[in-house]
mmCIF file of C-alpha atoms in Angstrom:
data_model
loop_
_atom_site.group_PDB
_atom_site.id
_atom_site.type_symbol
_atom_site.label_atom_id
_atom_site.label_comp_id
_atom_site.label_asym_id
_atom_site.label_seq_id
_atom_site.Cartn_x
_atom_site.Cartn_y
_atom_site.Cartn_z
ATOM 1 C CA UNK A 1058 0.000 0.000 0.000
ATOM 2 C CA UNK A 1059 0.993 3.088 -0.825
ATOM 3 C CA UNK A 1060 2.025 6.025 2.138
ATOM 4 C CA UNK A 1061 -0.287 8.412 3.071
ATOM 5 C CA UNK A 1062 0.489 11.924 4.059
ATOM 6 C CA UNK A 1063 -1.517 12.122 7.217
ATOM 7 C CA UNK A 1064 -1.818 15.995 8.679
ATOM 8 C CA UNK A 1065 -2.409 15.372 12.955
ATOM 9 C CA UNK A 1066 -3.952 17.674 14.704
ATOM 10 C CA UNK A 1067 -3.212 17.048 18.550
ATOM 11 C CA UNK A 1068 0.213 16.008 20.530
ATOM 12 C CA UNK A 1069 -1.424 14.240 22.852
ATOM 13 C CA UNK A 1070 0.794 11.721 24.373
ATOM 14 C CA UNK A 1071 -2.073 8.688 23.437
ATOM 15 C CA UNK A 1072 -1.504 9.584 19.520
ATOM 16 C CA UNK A 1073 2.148 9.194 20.067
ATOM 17 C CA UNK A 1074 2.095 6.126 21.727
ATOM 18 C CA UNK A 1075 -1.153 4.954 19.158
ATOM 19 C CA UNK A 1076 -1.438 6.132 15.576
ATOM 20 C CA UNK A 1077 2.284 7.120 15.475
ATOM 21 C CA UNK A 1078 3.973 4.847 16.878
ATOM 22 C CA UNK A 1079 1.448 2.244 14.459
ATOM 23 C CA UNK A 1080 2.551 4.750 11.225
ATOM 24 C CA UNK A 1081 6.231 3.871 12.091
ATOM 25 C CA UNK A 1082 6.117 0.302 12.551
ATOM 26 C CA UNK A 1083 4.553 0.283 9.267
ATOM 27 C CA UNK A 1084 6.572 2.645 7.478
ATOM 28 C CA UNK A 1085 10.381 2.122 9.600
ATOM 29 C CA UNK A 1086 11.685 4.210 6.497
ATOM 30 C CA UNK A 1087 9.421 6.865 5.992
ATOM 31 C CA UNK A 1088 7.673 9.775 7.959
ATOM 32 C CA UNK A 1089 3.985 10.232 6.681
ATOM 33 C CA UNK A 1090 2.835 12.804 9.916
ATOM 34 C CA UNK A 1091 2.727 16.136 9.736
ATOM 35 C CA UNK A 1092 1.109 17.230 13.601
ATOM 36 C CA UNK A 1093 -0.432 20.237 14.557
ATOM 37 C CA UNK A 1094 -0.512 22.158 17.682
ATOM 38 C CA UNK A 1095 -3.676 23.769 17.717
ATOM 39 C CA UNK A 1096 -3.531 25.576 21.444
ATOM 40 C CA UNK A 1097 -1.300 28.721 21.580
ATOM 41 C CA UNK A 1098 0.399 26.574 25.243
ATOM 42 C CA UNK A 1099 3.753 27.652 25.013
ATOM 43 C CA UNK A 1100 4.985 24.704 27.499
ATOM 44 C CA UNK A 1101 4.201 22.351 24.396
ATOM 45 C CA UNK A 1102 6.504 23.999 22.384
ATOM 46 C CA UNK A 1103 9.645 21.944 23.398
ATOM 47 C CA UNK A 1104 7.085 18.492 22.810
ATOM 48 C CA UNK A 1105 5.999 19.495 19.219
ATOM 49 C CA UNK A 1106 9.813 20.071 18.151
ATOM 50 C CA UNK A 1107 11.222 17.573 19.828
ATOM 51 C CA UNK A 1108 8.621 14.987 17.864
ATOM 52 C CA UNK A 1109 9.943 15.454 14.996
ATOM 53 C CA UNK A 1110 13.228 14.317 16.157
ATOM 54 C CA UNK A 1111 12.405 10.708 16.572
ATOM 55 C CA UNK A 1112 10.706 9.903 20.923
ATOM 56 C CA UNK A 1113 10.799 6.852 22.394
ATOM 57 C CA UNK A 1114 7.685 4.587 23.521
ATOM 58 C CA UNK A 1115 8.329 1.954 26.386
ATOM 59 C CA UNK A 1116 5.869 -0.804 26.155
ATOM 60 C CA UNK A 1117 5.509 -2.080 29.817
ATOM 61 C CA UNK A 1118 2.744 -4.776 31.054
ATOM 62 C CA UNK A 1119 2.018 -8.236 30.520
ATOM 63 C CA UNK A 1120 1.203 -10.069 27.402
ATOM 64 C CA UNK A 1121 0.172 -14.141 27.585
ATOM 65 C CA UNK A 1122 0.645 -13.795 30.987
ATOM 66 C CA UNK A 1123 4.402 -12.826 30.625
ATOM 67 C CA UNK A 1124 6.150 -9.496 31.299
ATOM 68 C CA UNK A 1125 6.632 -6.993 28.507
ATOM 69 C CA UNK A 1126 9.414 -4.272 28.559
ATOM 70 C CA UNK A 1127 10.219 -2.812 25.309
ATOM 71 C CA UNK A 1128 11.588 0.295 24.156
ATOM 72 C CA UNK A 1129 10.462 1.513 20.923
ATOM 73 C CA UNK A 1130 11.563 4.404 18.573
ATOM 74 C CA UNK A 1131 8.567 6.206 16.632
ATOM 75 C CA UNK A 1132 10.152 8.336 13.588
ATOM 76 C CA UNK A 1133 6.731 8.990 11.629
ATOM 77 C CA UNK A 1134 6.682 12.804 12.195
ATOM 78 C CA UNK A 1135 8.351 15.203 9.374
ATOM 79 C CA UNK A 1136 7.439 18.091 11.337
ATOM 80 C CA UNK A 1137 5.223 20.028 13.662
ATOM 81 C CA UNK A 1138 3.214 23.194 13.121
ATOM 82 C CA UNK A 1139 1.695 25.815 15.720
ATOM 83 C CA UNK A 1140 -1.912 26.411 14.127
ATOM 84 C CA UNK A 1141 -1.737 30.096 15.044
ATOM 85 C CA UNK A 1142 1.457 30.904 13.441
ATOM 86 C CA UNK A 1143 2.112 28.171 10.998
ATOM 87 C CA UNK A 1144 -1.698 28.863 9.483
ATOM 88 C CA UNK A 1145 -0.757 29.225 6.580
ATOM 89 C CA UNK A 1146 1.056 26.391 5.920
ATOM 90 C CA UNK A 1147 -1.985 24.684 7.250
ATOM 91 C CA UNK A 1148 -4.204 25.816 4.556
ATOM 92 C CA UNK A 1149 -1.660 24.496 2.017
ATOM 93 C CA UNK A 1150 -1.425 21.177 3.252
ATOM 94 C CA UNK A 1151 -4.978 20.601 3.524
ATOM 95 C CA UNK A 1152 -5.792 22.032 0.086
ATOM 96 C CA UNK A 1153 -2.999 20.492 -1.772
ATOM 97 C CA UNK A 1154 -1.171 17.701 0.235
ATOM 98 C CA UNK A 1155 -2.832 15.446 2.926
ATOM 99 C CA UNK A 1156 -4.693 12.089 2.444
ATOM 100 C CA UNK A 1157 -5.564 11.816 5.780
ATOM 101 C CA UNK A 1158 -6.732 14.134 8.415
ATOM 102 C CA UNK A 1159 -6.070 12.723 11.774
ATOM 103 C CA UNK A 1160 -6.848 14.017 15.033
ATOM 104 C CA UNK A 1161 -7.149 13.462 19.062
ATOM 105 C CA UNK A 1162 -8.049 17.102 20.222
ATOM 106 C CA UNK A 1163 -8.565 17.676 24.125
ATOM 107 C CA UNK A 1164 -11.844 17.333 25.727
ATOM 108 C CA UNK A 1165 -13.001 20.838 24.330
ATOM 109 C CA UNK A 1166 -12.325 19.976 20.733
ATOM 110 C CA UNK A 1167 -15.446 19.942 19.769
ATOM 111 C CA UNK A 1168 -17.397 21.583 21.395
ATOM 112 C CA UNK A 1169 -18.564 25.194 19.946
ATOM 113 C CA UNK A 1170 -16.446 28.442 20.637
ATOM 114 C CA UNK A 1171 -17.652 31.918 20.133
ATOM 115 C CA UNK A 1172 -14.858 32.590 17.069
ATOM 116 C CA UNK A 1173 -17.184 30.128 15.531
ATOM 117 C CA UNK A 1174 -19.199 32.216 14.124
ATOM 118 C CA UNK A 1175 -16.433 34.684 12.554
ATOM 119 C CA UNK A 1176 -16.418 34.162 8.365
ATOM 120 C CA UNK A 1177 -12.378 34.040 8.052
ATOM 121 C CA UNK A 1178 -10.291 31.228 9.608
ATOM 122 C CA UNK A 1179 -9.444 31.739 13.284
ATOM 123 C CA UNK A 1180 -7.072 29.825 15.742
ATOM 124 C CA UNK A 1181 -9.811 30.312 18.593
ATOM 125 C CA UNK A 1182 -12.211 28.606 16.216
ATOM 126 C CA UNK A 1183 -13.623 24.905 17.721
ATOM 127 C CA UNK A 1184 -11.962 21.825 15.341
ATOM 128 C CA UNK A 1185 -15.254 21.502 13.562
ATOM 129 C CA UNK A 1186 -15.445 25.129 12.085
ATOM 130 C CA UNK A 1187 -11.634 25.195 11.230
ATOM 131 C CA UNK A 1188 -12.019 21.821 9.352
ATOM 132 C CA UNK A 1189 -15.224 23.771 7.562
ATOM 133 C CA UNK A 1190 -12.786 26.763 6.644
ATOM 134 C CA UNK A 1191 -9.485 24.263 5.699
ATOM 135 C CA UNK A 1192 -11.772 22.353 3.436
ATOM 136 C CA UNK A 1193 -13.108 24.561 1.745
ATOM 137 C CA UNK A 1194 -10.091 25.101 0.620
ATOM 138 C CA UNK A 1195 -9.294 22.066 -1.126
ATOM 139 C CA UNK A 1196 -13.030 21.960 -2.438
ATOM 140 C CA UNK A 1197 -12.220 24.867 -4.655
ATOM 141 C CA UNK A 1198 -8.665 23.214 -5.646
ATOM 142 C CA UNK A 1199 -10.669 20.698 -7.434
ATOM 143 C CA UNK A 1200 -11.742 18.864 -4.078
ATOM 144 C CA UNK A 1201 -9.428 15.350 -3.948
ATOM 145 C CA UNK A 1202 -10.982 12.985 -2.113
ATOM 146 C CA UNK A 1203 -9.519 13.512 1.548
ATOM 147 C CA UNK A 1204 -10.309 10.894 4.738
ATOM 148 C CA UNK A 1205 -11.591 12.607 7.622
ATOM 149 C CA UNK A 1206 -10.462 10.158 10.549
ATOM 150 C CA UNK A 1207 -10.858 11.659 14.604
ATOM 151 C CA UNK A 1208 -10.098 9.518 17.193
ATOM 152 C CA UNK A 1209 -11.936 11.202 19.930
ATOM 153 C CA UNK A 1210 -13.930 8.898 22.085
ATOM 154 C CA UNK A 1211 -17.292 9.371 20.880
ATOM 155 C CA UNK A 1212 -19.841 6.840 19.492
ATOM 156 C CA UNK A 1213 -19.944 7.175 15.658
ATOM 157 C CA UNK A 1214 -17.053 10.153 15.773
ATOM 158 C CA UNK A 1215 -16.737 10.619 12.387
ATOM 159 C CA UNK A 1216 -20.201 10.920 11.639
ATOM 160 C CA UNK A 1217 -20.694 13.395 14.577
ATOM 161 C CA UNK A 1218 -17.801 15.565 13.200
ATOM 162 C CA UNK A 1219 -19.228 15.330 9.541
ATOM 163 C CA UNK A 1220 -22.573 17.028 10.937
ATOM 164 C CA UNK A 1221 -20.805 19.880 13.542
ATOM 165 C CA UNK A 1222 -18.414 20.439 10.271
ATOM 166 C CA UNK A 1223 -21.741 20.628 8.017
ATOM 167 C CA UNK A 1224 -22.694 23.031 10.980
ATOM 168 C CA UNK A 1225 -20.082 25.347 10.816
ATOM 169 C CA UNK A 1226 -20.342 25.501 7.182
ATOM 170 C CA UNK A 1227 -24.049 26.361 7.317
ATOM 171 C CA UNK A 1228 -23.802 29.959 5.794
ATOM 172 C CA UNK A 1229 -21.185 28.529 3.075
ATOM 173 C CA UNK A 1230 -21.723 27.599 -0.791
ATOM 174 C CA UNK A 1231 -24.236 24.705 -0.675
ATOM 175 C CA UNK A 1232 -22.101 23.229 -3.396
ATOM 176 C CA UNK A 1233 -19.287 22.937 -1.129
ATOM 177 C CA UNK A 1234 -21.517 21.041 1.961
ATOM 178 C CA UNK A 1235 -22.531 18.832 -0.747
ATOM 179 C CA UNK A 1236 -19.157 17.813 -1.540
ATOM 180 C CA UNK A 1237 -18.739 17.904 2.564
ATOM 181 C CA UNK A 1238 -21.547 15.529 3.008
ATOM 182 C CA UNK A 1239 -21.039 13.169 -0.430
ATOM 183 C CA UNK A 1240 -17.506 12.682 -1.399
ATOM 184 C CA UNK A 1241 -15.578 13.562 2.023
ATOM 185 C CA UNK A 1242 -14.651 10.513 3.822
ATOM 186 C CA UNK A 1243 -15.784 10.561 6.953
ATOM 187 C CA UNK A 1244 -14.535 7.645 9.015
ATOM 188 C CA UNK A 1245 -16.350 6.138 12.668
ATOM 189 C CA UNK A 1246 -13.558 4.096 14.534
ATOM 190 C CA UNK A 1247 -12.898 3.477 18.112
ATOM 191 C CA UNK A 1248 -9.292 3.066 19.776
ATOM 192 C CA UNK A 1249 -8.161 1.529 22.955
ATOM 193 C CA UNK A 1250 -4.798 1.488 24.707
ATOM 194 C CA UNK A 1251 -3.633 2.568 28.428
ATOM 195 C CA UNK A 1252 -1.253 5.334 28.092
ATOM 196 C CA UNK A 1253 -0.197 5.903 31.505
ATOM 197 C CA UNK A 1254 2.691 8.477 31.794
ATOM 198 C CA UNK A 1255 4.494 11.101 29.242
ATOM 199 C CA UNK A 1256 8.608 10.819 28.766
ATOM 200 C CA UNK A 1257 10.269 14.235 27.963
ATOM 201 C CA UNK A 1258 9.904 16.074 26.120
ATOM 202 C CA UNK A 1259 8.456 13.763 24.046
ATOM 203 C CA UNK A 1260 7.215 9.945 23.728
ATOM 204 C CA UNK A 1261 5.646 7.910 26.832
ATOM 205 C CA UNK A 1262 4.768 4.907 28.824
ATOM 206 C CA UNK A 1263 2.108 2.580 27.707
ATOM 207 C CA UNK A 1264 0.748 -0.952 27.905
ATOM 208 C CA UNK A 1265 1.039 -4.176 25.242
ATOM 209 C CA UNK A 1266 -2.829 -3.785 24.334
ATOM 210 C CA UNK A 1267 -3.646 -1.484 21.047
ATOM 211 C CA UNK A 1268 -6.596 -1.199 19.069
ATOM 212 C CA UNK A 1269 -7.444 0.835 16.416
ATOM 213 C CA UNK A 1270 -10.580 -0.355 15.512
ATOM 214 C CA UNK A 1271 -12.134 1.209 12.097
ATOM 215 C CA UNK A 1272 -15.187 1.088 10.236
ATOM 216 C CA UNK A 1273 -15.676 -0.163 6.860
ATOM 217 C CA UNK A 1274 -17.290 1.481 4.187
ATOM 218 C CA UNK A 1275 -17.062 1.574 0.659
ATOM 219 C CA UNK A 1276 -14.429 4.129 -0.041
ATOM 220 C CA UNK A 1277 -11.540 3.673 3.214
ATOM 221 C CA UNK A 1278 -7.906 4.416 2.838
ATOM 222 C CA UNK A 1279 -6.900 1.790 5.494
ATOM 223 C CA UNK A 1280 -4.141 3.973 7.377
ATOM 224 C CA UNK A 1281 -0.932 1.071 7.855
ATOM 225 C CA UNK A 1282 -1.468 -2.459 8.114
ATOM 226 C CA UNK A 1283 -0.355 -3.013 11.710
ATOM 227 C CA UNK A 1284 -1.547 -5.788 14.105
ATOM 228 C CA UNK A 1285 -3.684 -3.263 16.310
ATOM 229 C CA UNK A 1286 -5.508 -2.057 13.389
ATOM 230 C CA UNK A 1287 -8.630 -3.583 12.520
ATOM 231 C CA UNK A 1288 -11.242 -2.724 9.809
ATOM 232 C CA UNK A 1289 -14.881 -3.902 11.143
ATOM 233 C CA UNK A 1290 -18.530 -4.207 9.415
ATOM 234 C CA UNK A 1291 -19.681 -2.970 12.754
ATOM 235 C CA UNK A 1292 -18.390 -1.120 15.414
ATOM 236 C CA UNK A 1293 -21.212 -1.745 18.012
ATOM 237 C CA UNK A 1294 -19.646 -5.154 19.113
ATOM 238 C CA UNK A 1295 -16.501 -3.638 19.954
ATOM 239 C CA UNK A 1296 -17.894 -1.199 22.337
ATOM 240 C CA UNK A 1297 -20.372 -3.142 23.547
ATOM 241 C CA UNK A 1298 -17.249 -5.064 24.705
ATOM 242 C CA UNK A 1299 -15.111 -2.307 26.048
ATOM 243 C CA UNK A 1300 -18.175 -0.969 27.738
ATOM 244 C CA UNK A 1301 -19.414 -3.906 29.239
ATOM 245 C CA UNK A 1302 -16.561 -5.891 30.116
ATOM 246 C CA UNK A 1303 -13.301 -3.325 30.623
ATOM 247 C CA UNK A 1304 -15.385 -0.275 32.136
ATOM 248 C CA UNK A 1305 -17.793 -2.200 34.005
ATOM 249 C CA UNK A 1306 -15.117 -4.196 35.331
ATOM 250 C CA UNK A 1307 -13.570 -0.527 36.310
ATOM 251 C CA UNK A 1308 -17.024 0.031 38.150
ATOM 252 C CA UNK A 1309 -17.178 -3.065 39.937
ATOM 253 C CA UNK A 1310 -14.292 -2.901 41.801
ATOM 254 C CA UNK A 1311 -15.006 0.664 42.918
ATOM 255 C CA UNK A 1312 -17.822 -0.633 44.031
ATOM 256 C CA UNK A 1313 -16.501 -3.000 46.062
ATOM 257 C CA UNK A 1314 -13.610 -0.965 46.841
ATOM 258 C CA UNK A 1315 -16.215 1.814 48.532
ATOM 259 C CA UNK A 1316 -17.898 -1.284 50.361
ATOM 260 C CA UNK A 1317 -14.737 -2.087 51.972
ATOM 261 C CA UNK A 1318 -14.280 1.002 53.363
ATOM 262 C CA UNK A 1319 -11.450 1.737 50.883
ATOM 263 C CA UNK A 1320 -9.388 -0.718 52.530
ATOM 264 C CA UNK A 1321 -7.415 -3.529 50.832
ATOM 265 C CA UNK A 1322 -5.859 -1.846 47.355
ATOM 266 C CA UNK A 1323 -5.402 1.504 46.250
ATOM 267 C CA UNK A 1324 -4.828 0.613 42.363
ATOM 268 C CA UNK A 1325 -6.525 -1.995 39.816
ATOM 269 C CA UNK A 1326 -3.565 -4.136 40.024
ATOM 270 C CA UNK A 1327 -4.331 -4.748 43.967
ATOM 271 C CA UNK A 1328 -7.470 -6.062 43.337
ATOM 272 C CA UNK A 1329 -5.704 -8.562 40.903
ATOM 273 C CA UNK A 1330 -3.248 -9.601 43.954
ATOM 274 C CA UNK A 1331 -5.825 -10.152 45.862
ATOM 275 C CA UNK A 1332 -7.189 -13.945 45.175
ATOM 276 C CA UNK A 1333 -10.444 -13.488 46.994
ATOM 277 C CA UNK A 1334 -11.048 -9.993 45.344
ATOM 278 C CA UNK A 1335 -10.172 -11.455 41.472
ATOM 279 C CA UNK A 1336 -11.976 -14.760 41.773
ATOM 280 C CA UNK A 1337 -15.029 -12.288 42.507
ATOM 281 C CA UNK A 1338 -14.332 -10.513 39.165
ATOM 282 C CA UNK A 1339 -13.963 -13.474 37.361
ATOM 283 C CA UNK A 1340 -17.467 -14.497 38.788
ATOM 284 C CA UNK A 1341 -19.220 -11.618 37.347
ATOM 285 C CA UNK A 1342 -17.583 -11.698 34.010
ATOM 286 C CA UNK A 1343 -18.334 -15.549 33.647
ATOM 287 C CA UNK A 1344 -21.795 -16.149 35.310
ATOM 288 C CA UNK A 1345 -23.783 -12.473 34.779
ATOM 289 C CA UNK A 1346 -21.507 -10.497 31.804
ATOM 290 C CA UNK A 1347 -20.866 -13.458 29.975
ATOM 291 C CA UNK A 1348 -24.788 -14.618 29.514
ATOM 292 C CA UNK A 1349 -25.651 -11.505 28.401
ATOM 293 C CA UNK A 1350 -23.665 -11.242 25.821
ATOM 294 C CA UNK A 1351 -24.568 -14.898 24.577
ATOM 295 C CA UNK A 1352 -28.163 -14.140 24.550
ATOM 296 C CA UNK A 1353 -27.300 -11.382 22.169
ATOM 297 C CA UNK A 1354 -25.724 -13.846 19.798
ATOM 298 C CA UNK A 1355 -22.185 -11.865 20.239
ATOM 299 C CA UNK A 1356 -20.263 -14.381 22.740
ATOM 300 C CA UNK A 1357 -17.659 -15.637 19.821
ATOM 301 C CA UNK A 1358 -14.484 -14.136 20.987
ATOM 302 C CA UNK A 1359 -15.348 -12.972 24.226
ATOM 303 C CA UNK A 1360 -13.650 -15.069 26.384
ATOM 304 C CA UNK A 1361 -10.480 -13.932 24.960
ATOM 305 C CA UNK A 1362 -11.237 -10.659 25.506
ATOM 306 C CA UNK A 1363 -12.412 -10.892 29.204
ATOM 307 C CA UNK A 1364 -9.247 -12.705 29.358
ATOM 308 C CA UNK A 1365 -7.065 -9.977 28.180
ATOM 309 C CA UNK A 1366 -8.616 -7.721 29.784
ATOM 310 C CA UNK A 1367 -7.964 -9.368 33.040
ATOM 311 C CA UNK A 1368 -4.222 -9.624 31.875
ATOM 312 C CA UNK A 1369 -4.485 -5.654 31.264
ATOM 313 C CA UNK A 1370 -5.798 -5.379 35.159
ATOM 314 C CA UNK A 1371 -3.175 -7.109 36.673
ATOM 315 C CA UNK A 1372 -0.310 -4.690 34.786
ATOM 316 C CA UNK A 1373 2.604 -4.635 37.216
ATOM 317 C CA UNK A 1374 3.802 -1.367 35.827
ATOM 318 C CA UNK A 1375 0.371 0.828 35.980
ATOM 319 C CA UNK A 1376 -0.437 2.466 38.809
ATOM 320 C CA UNK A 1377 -4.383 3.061 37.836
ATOM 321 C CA UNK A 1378 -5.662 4.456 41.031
ATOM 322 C CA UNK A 1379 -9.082 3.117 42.134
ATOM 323 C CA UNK A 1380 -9.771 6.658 43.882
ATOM 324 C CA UNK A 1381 -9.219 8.059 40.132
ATOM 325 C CA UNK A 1382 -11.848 5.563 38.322
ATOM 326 C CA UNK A 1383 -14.401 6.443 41.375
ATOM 327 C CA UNK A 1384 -14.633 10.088 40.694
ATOM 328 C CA UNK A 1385 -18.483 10.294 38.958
ATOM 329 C CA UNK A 1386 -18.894 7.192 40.305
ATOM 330 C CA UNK A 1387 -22.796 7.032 40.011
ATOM 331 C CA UNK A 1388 -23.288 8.233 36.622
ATOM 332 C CA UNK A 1389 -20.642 5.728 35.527
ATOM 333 C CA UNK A 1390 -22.452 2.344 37.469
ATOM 334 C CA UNK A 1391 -25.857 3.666 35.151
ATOM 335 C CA UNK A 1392 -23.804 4.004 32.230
ATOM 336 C CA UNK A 1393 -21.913 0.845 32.441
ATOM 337 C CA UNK A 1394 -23.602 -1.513 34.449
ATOM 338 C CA UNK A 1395 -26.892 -0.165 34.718
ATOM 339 C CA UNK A 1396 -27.252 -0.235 31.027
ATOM 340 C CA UNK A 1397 -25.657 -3.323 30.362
ATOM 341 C CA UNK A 1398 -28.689 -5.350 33.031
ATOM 342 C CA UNK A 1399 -31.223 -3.239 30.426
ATOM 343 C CA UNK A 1400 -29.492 -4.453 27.443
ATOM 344 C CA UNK A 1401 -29.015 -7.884 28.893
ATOM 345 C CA UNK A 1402 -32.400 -8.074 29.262
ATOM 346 C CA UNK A 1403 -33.681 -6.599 25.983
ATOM 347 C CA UNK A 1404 -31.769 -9.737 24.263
ATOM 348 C CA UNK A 1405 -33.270 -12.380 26.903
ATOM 349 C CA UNK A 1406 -30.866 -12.809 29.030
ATOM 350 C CA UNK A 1407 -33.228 -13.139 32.616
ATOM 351 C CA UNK A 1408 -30.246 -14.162 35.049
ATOM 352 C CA UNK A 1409 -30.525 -12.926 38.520
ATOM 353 C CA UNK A 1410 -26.912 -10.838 38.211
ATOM 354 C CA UNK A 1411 -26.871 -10.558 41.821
ATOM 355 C CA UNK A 1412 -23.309 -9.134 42.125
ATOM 356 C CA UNK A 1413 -24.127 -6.298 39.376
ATOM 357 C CA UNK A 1414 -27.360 -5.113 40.955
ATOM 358 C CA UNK A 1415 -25.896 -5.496 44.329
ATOM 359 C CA UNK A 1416 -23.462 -3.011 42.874
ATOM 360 C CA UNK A 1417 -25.670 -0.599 41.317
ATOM 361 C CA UNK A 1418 -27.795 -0.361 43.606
ATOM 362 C CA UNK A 1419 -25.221 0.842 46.697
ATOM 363 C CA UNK A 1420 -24.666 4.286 44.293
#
């Protein structure tokens, strides 16, 4: 397959560990990535240059139940831009250059901003109304098909940026949100992996796991054949999985964490020590998580996955504080295990689930 040029927007220290470090593995030789800084923070500065210089990744956890300590070098990134002085540049890559846009942006990404509204390009803008202004761009450069691909975690992301980008554009030449809406690529996918420290000033610490799970449709640049990647008919499985299996797990030990009086571990990997404590995990999972999933005809593969995600608990190397994954704590049991009992149900599954309600119902 050919190499894409792939314009980043985000430095976060997941997409360097993720999508990056993926991009290098597959191209060793080459360095597809331009990234772009899109906050004016001056204490990234040193991160974004330093990038392009070639970071390190250490890969620390367990994999088949044996320890993992690898050092990796990512050398995917030709540059970096700052989107407030280098916005020019932007522009040109988008219009002319990139086959991919790629991006992680902080929690605020997305969400609307008062420059929104302004008709020229501004670095204040939200991601969705500068993407409207960049591609407009390359619409009236002939409009090459470009792939739209965020890895924010949100259900159907790239459809939910299409329609805040279709948004932004409202007051623009209906000809361009035509092109926008029909011969854009906009691309749903979901990723997963624990990245649980930085390294300066650039790279950081992660675990074994990866995914970078994307949804098929009819016109999809796959971005690197890599072993984490994987192109799916449907991405509902997937986070059904991570939803009700990882982050439920997440929620049940809090919950029994809080029942003990916060006594007896302080991170996930205690619970995991603790033989008592993990055979009780394992009992959800296998007699009230596992049946629901059957009854919705989705149980092939699932025991591997409860199985690495087990393995992913018990990393030696992360300290994944149980006081961190209780903050919200209520909101998250309806979320995760609240709505898996309803979904359960809705397939057939009529268990008792005695440990989950037990759970659910001491929020």
């Amino acid at each position: 397959m050919s190499t894409p040029s792939v314009l980043q927007f985000g430095t976060s220290r997941f997409l360097q560990a993720h999508a990056d470090l993926f991009f290098a593995e597959c191209w060793p030789d080459q360095r597809p990535v331009t990234v772009v800084q899109s906050s004016g923070d001056p204490s990234r500065a040193a991160r974004l240059q330093a990038l392009a210089k070639g970071y390190d990744v250490q890969i620390r956890g367990l994999s088949q139940g044996k320890p993992v300590e690898e050092l990796r070098h990512v050398s995917a990134i030709a540059r970096g831009l700052i989107f407030g002085t280098d916005m020019a540049e932007v522009q040109r890559i988008v219009a002319e250059q990139a086959d991919i846009l790629l991006s992680n942006t902080a929690d605020a990404g997305f969400r609307r901003s008062a420059a929104d509204e302004g008709r020229v390009l501004d670095p204040a803008m939200s991601y969705p109304a500068k993407l409207a202004h960049l591609l407009r761009a390359r619409f009236e450069a002939g409009g090459r098909v470009v792939q739209i691909m965020p890895t924010e975690l949100l259900r159907s992301n790239g459809a939910v940026l299409r329609d805040l980008v279709l948004e932004a554009a409202a007051a623009m030449d209906p000809a361009y949100r035509d092109w926008l809406r029909e011969e854009v690529v906009w691309v749903n996918s979901l990723v997963d992996r624990i990245v649980s420290e930085p390294l300066h000033p650039a790279g950081a610490v992660a675990e074994p796991y990866a995914l970078w799970a994307i949804e098929a449709q009819p016109r999809l640049r796959v971005p690197c054949v890599h072993p984490a990647v994987q192109v799916v008919a449907d991405l509902g499985v997937i986070e059904r999985r991570k939803l009700f299996v990882l982050n439920l797990g997440h929620s049940w030990m809090v919950s029994e964490w809080l029942a003990r009086q916060k006594q007896g571990a302080v991170h996930v990997r205690d619970v995991m020590s603790d033989p008592d404590w993990a055979e009780g995990l394992r009992a959800v999972y296998a007699e009230e998580v596992v049946p629901g999933f059957a009854a919705a005809g989705e149980e092939a593969g699932l025991a591997d996955y409860v199985e690495t995600t087990l393995e992913r608990f018990a990393n030696p190397y992360l300290d994944h504080a149980l006081a961190d994954i209780a903050q919200n704590h209520a909101e998250k049991l309806e979320r995760r295990i609240g709505a898996f009992l309803s979904w359960a149900e809705e397939n057939g599954d009529t268990g008792a689930k005695p440990k989950l309600r037990a759970a659910l119902e001491e929020k």
